[in-house]
Tab-separated table of C-alpha atoms and ligand atoms in Angstrom:
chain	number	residue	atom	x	y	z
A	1	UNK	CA	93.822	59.517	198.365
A	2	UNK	CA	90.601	57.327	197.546
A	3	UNK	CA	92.447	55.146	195.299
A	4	UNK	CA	88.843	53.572	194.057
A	5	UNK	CA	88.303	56.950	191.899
A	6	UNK	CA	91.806	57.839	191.086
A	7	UNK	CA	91.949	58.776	187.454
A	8	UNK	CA	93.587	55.923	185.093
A	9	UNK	CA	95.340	54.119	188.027
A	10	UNK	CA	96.762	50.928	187.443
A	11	UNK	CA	95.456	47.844	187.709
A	12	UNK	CA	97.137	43.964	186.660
A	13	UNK	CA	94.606	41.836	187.467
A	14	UNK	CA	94.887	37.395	187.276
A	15	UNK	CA	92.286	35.229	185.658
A	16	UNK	CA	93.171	32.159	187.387
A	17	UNK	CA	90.120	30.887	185.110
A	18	UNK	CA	89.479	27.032	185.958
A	19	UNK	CA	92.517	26.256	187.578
A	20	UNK	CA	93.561	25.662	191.219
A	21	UNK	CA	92.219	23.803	194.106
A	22	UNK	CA	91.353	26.426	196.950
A	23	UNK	CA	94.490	25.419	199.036
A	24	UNK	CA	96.678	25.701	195.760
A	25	UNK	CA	94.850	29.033	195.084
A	26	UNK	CA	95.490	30.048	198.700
A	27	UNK	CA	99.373	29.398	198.339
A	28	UNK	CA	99.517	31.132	195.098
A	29	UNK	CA	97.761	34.575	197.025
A	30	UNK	CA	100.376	34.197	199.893
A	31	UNK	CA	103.092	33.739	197.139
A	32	UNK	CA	102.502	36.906	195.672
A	33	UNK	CA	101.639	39.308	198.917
A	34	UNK	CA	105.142	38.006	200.687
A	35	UNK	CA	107.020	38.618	197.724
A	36	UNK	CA	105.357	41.769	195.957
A	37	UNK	CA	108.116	44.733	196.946
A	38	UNK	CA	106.750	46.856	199.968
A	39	UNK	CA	106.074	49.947	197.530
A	40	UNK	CA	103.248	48.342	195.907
A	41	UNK	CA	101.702	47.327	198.957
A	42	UNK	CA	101.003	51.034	200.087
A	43	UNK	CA	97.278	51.846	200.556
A	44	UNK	CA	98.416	54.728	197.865
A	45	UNK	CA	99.493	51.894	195.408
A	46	UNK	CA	101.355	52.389	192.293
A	47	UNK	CA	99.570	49.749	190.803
A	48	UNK	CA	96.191	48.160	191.958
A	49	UNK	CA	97.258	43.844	191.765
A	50	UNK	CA	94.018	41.673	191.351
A	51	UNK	CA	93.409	38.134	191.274
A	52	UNK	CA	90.150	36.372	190.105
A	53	UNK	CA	90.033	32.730	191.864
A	54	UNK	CA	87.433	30.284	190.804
A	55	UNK	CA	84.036	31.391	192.671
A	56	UNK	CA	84.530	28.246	195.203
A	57	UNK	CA	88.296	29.579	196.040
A	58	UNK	CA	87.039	33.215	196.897
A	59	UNK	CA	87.138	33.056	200.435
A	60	UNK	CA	90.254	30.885	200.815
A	61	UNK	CA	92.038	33.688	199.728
A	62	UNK	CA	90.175	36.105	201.497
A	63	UNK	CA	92.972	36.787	203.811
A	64	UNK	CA	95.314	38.248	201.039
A	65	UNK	CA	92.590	40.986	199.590
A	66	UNK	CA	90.863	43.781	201.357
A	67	UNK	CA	90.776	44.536	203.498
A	68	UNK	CA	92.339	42.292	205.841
A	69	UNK	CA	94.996	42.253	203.136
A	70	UNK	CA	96.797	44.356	199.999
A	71	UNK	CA	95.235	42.374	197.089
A	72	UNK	CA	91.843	43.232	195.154
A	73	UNK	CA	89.693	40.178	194.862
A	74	UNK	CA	87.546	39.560	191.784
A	75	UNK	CA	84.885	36.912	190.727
A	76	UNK	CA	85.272	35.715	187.054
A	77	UNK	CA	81.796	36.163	186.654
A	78	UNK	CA	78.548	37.666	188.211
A	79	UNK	CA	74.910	36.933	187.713
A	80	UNK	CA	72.645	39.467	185.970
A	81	UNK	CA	70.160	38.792	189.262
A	82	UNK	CA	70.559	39.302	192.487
A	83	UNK	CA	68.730	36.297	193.602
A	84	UNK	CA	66.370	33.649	193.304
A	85	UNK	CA	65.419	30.684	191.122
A	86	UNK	CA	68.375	30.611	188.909
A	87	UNK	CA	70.273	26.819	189.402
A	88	UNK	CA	73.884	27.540	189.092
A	89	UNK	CA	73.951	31.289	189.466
A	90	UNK	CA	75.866	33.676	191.788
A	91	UNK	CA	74.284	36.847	192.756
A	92	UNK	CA	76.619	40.277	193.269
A	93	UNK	CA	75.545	40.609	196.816
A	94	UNK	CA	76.523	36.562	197.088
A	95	UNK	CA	80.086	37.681	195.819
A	96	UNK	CA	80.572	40.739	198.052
A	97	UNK	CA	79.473	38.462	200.774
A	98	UNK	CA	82.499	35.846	200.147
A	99	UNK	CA	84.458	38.806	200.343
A	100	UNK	CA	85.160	39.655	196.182
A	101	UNK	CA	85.697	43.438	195.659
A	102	UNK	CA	84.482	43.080	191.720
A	103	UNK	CA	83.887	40.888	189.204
A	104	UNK	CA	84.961	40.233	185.377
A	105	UNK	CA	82.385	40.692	183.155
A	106	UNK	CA	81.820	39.825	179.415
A	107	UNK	CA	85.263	37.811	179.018
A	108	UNK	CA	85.277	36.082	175.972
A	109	UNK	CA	85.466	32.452	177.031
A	110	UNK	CA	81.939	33.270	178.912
A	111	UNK	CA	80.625	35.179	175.583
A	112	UNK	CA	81.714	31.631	172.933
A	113	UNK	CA	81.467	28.956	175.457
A	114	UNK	CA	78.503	29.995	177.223
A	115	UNK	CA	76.368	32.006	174.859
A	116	UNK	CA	76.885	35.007	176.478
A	117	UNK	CA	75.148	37.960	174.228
A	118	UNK	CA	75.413	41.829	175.110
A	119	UNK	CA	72.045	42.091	176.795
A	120	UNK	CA	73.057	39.723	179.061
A	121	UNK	CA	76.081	41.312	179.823
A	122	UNK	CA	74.891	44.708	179.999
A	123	UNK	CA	72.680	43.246	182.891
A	124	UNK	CA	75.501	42.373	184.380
A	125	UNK	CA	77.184	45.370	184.148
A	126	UNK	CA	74.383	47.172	185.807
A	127	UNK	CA	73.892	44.772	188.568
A	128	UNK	CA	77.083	44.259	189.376
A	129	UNK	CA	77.698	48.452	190.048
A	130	UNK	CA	74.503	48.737	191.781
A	131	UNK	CA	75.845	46.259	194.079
A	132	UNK	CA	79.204	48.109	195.157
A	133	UNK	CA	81.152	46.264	192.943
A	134	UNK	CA	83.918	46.773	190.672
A	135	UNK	CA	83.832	45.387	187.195
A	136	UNK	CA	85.984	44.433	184.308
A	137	UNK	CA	84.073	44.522	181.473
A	138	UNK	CA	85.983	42.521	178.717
A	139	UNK	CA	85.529	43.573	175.378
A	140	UNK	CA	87.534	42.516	172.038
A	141	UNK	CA	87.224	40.960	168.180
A	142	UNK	CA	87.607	37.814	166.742
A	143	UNK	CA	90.881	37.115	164.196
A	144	UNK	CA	88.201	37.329	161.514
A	145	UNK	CA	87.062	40.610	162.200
A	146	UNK	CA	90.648	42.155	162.938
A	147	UNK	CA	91.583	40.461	159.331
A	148	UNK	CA	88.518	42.424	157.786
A	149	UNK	CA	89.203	45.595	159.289
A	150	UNK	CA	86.365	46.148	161.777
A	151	UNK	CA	87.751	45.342	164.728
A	152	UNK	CA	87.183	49.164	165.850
A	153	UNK	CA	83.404	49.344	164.987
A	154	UNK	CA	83.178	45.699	166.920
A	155	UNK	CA	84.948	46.562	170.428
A	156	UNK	CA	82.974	50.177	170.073
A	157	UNK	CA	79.671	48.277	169.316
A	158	UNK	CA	80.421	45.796	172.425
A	159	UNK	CA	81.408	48.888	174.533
A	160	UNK	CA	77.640	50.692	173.656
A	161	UNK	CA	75.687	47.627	173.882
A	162	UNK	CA	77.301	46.672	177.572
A	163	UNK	CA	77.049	49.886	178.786
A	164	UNK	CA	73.472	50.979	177.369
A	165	UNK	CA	71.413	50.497	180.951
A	166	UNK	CA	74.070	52.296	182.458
A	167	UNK	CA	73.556	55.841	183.777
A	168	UNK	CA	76.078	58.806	183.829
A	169	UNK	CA	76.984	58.447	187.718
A	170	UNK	CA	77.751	53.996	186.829
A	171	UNK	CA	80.619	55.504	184.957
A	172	UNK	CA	82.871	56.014	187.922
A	173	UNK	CA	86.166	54.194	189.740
A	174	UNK	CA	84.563	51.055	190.035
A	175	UNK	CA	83.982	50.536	185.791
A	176	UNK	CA	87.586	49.243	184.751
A	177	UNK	CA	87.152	47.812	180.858
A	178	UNK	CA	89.678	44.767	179.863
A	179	UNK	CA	90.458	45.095	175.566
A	180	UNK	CA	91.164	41.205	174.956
A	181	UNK	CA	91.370	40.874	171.432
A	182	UNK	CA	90.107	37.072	171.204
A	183	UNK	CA	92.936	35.513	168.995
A	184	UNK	CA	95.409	36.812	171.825
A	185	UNK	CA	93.777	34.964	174.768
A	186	UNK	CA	95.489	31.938	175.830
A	187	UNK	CA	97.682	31.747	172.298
A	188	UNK	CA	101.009	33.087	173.056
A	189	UNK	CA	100.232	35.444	170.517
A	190	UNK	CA	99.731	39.349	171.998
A	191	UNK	CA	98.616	42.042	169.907
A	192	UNK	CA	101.461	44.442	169.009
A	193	UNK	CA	101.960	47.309	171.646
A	194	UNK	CA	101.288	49.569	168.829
A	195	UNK	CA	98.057	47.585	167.534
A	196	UNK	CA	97.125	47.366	171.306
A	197	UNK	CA	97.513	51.470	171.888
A	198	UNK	CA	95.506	52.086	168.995
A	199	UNK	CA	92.370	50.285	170.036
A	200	UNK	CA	92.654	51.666	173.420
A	201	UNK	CA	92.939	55.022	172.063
A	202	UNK	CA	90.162	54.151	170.634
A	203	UNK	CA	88.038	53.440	173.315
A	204	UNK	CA	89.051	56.517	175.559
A	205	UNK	CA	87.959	58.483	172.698
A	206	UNK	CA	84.850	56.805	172.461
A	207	UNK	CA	84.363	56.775	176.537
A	208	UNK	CA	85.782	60.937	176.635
A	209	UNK	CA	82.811	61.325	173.724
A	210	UNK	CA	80.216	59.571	175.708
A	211	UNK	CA	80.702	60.427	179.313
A	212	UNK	CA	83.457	63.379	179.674
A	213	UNK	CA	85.866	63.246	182.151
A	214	UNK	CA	84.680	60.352	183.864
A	215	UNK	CA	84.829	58.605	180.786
A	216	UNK	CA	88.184	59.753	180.147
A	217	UNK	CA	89.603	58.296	183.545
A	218	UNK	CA	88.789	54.827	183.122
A	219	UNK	CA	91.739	52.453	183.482
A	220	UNK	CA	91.796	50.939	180.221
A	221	UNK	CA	93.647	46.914	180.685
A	222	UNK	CA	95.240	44.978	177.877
A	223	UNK	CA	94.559	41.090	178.062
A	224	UNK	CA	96.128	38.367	175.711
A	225	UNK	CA	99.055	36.616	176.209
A	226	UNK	CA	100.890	38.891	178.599
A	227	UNK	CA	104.139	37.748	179.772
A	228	UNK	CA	106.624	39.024	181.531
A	229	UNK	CA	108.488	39.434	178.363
A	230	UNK	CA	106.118	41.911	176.249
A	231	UNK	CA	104.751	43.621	179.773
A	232	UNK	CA	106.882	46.824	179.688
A	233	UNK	CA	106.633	47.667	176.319
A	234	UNK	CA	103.054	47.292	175.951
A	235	UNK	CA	102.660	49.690	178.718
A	236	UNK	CA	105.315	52.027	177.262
A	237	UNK	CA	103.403	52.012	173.959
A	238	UNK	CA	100.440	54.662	175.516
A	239	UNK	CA	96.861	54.720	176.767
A	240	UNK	CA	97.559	51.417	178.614
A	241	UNK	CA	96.673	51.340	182.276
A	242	UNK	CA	97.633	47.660	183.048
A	243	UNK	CA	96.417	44.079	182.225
A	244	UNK	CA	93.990	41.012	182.399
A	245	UNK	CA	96.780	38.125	182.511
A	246	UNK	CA	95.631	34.280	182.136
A	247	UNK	CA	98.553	31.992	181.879
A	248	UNK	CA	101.191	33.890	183.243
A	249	UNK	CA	99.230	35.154	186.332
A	250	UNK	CA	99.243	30.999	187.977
A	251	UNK	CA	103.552	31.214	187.853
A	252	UNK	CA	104.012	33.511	191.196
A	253	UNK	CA	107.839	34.961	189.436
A	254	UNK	CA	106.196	35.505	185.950
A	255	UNK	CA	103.062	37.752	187.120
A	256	UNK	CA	105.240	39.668	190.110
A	257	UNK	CA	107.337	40.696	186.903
A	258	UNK	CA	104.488	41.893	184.804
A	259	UNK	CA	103.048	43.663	187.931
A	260	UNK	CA	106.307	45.212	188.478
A	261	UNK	CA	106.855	46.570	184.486
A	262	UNK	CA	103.213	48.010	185.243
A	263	UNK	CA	104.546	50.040	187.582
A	264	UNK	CA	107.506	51.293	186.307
A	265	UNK	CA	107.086	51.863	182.757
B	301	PGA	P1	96.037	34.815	178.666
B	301	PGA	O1	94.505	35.088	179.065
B	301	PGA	O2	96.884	35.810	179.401
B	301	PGA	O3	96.294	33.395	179.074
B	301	PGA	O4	96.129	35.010	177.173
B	301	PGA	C1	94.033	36.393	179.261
B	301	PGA	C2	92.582	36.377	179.674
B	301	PGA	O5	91.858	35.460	179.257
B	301	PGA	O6	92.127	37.230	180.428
């Protein structure tokens, strides 16, 4: 089976965001691959596990992810360009080259920290699929616009502006998108599995509308304080095809039991 294209398969991915030292981040990836239970490990997985080290950690975990071993490596964040005079910047060929398999895109501590609009993102996007690799595309409202109601017109306007310099064939295995409703990140404080559902329901609709089938198959992930203790029934709540975890993805036991409710529920 080419697992890249399989439709809606399952995907819990870590943001280790700015945390660990690449030996620390190296003994976390070990961690996880000698203690995730042999089913998950087939090439056929159950559930696709990710981690996303800091860009200078990438290839000290390169070992662990593919292919030399079962986990998908991501970069937390990929240039628009593929080169040149841009101080500070790291190209999607760069990434590839220190051995990432995809990259997050659009997360909202890049979008309010860093002034990240949706052009630039949808550059991204685009650049990062032309390369080869896979993307998370983050999308999700602020608590101001959930408490006003428009949270659904917001993720569905951040959804058309990220994908508007994509064409029909960029819509394939290798487009996963993240809903992170920004008052859940980092809080403690998940959306509700039913609240969580309903915008993902959402956004297949809105995908199946714009792009068919292929839209229709896109692992949708749930981000925002996930925990090993709201895991299974957010995926048992529908339309949910895995998470983005922060916080709980640095504790080895606590995202090994999220991983594992992915796959079972
Ligand atoms: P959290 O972060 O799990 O710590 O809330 C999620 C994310 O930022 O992707």
């Amino acid at each position: 089976m080419n697992t890249f294209d399989e439709p809606r398969a399952r995907w819990v991915v870590g943001n280790w965001k700015q945390h660990l030292l690449r030996a620390q981040a190296e003994t976390l990836a070990g961690t996880l691959v000698g203690q995730l239970p042999d089913e998950l490990l087939d090439r056929d997985d159950t559930v696709h596990v990710g981690i996303a080290p800091t860009f200078v950690a990438l290839d000290a975990v390169r070992p662990w992810t593919r292919p030399a071993g079962p986990l998908w490596l991501f970069a937390q964040n990929c240039a628009a360009q593929e080169s040149g005079a841009f101080t500070g910047e790291v190209g999607p060929t760069m990434l590839k080259d220190a051995g990432a398999n995809g990259a997050i895109i659009g997360h909202s501590e890049r979008r309010s920290h860093f002034g990240e609009g949706d052009a630039l993102i949808a550059s991204k996007v685009r650049g990062a699929l032309d390369a080869g690799l896979r993307v998370i595309l983050c999308v999700g409202e602020p608590l101001e616009v959930r408490r006003a109601g428009n949270h659904e017109a917001h993720v569905l306007a951040q959804l058309t502006q990220a994908l508007s310099h994509l064409k029909p064939e960029h819509i394939n295995g290798r487009l996963i998108i993240a809903y992170e409703p920004v008052w859940a990140i980092g809080t403690g404080v998940a959306a509700t599995p039913g609240d969580a559902s309903t915008m993902h329901n959402r956004i297949r609709t809105w995908l199946t509308a714009h792009y068919g089938q292929s839209g229709a198959d896109r692992s949708l992930l749930y981000g925002g304080s996930v925990k090993p203790g709201n895991a299974a029934e957010l995926m048992a709540a529908g339309d949910i095809d895995g998470f983005l975890v922060g916080g709980a993805s640095l504790d080895a036991a606590s995202f090994l039991s999220i991983i594992q409710s992915a796959a079972t529920e």
